[in-house]
Amino acid sequence: MGPKDEDETPPPPLDQSKKLGMYFVESDNRRSSPFAGGYTAYGTTPVNIRGKPITDLSKTGGWLAAFFIFGNEMAERMAYFGLSVNMVAFMFYVMHRPFAASANAINNFLGISQASSVIGGFLADAYLGRYWTIAIFTTIYLVGLTGITLCATLNALVPNQEECNQLSLLLGNCEPAKPWQMAYLYTVLYVTGFGAAGIRPCVSSFGADQFDERSRDYTTNLDKFFNFFYLSVTLGAIIAFTAVVYIQMELGWGFAFGALAVAMAISNLVFFVGTPLYRHRLPGGSPLTRVAQVLVAAFRKRNASFDSSEYVGLYELQGKRCAIKGSAKIPHTDDFRFLDKAALRLADDETNMSPWHLCTVTQVEEVKILLKLIPIPTCTIMLSVVLTEYLTLSVQQAYTLNTHIGRLKLPVTWFFERYRRNYAIREGYEVSFLSPMPGLSAYWLLIQYCLIGLAEVFCIVGLLEFLYEEAPDAMKSIGSAYAAVAGGLGCFFATILNNIVTSITGNEEKRRNSWLSQNINTGRFDYFYWLLTVLSVINFCVFLYAARRYKYRHGASTQLSSK
């Protein structure tokens, strides 16, 4: 194609050519390029499981399809919270691991599980689609839960429990787990975590895909969907914190973990039953490859001036067509202008139309959007740190309190830690840190649980909806994975914070207990919670700054035409 072809916009005066985004070069050359994947005219049109456009949308999607997906998320969250709380106690009481080591091990497990969610998001957006990613990884999740159930059921997989009473646990005299026994437990734990990593970034996006974005009620339905979605998360957590704990108390660890496996198996069945109702989005090819192409092309043209372009403006395909499957075109923005050079068409691009040399405006804008999104989920890392600390360290507190409400025994978090600690010392429980104190009722926990629950609901629901609406069309799962990665980093930071606090505040030579001492009654959990409060205030100020600077996409994708 020569510079004078009829389908190109004639060059404006030089002073106007600096206004990037005002003039777009339209070309069909990319379609025939051996390096390109062609283009799609479907945009974000829903397709069936075979990848064909759905002719009658009234028979698919909507709330009925979404409710089949809610069940899968509720079971996954039930298993997640059931493991995160109960596994610390299981490692301490059954595998005979120290509390601190158990808490850090679970923190690392939760961190890897969440941070690796980007793998699930990548596979869904690039190759498998969200449905098949969920189907595969939810099966892996079930295999992991089954393995954990076997660990809690078969005596051969745990150390000898004879003559291991409370005094032996306090003195560390119980037979420790053999290396191969811990290796088996960690293996099935991480198989479970790998399964969760594939599901987590896809379920919310797949559920939101069931609603027609061209409908006048789309925004309202999307708001309601994410509210109901997080309601399913909350119900899963409540069941894990009550019914599963009750089963563990009455029937043992094997039945407790087995209940999680059964719940996951039922949710898998429900998910597959809803298959004929689901709407799908075409995977757009590897998003990481597209990001790399933009970075490489921009770097190659780093010394080129926008005024030196042989053509006016930036490269894009004609009309409604888009080079990325499952995506509509994205209008140009002035953010990160150095990336615009990836779409700057020079004379030597005429003989090499590879996307590693020349990218479309839409492809460049995808990368810009991913960069602009980073600060918001990053600010939720601190909330994840706080939640992780409560999920793991609260186990130590649980065994010093009267946590019975009727016949239910609840795991606890304690904002009134100073009062609890002073009560323990005053009533003579300073050494017996595994003995419950009947004078302290679990009903005090309602205030704390309401506060932490409100914080999580307002943050996570808003974050998931924000990421889904703002992420590029062909990167919705990657966008949702941002939230999970932030949660995973929070788990890692919790472990690092625990180690730093322990090393600074504790001194064995001087017999000074750390704030996070295994004996909670001689430690200072109250000081540690104050530290979390200060860090949270600082994080909130950073969030306000990031939120104030963020610019919304205002309707997201559009279809560009020649000017």
PDB file of C-alpha atoms in Angstrom, residues 22 36 41 57 76 79 146 160-161 165 195 232 238 322 364 400 426 484:
ATOM      1  CA  MET A  22      -7.463  13.060  16.172  1.00  0.00           C
ATOM      2  CA  ALA A  36      -1.082 -11.223  12.665  1.00  0.00           C
ATOM      3  CA  ALA A  41     -16.063  -8.098  13.348  1.00  0.00           C
ATOM      4  CA  LEU A  57     -30.130 -13.769  23.354  1.00  0.00           C
ATOM      5  CA  GLU A  76     -15.169 -21.933  46.541  1.00  0.00           C
ATOM      6  CA  ALA A  79     -13.560 -23.975  51.048  1.00  0.00           C
ATOM      7  CA  THR A 146     -10.242 -34.705  48.518  1.00  0.00           C
ATOM      8  CA  ASN A 160       1.022 -40.309  66.355  1.00  0.00           C
ATOM      9  CA  GLN A 161      -1.679 -38.658  68.466  1.00  0.00           C
ATOM     10  CA  ASN A 165      -2.431 -33.796  75.557  1.00  0.00           C
ATOM     11  CA  GLY A 195      -7.415 -24.807  41.526  1.00  0.00           C
ATOM     12  CA  SER A 232     -22.592 -15.573  47.844  1.00  0.00           C
ATOM     13  CA  ILE A 238     -20.532 -17.789  57.251  1.00  0.00           C
ATOM     14  CA  CYS A 322     -10.860  -4.870  15.452  1.00  0.00           C
ATOM     15  CA  VAL A 364      -1.738   0.369  22.764  1.00  0.00           C
ATOM     16  CA  THR A 400      -8.433 -18.430  75.398  1.00  0.00           C
ATOM     17  CA  ARG A 426      -5.819 -10.787  86.373  1.00  0.00           C
ATOM     18  CA  ALA A 484      -6.651 -11.554  43.630  1.00  0.00           C
TER      19      ALA A 484
END
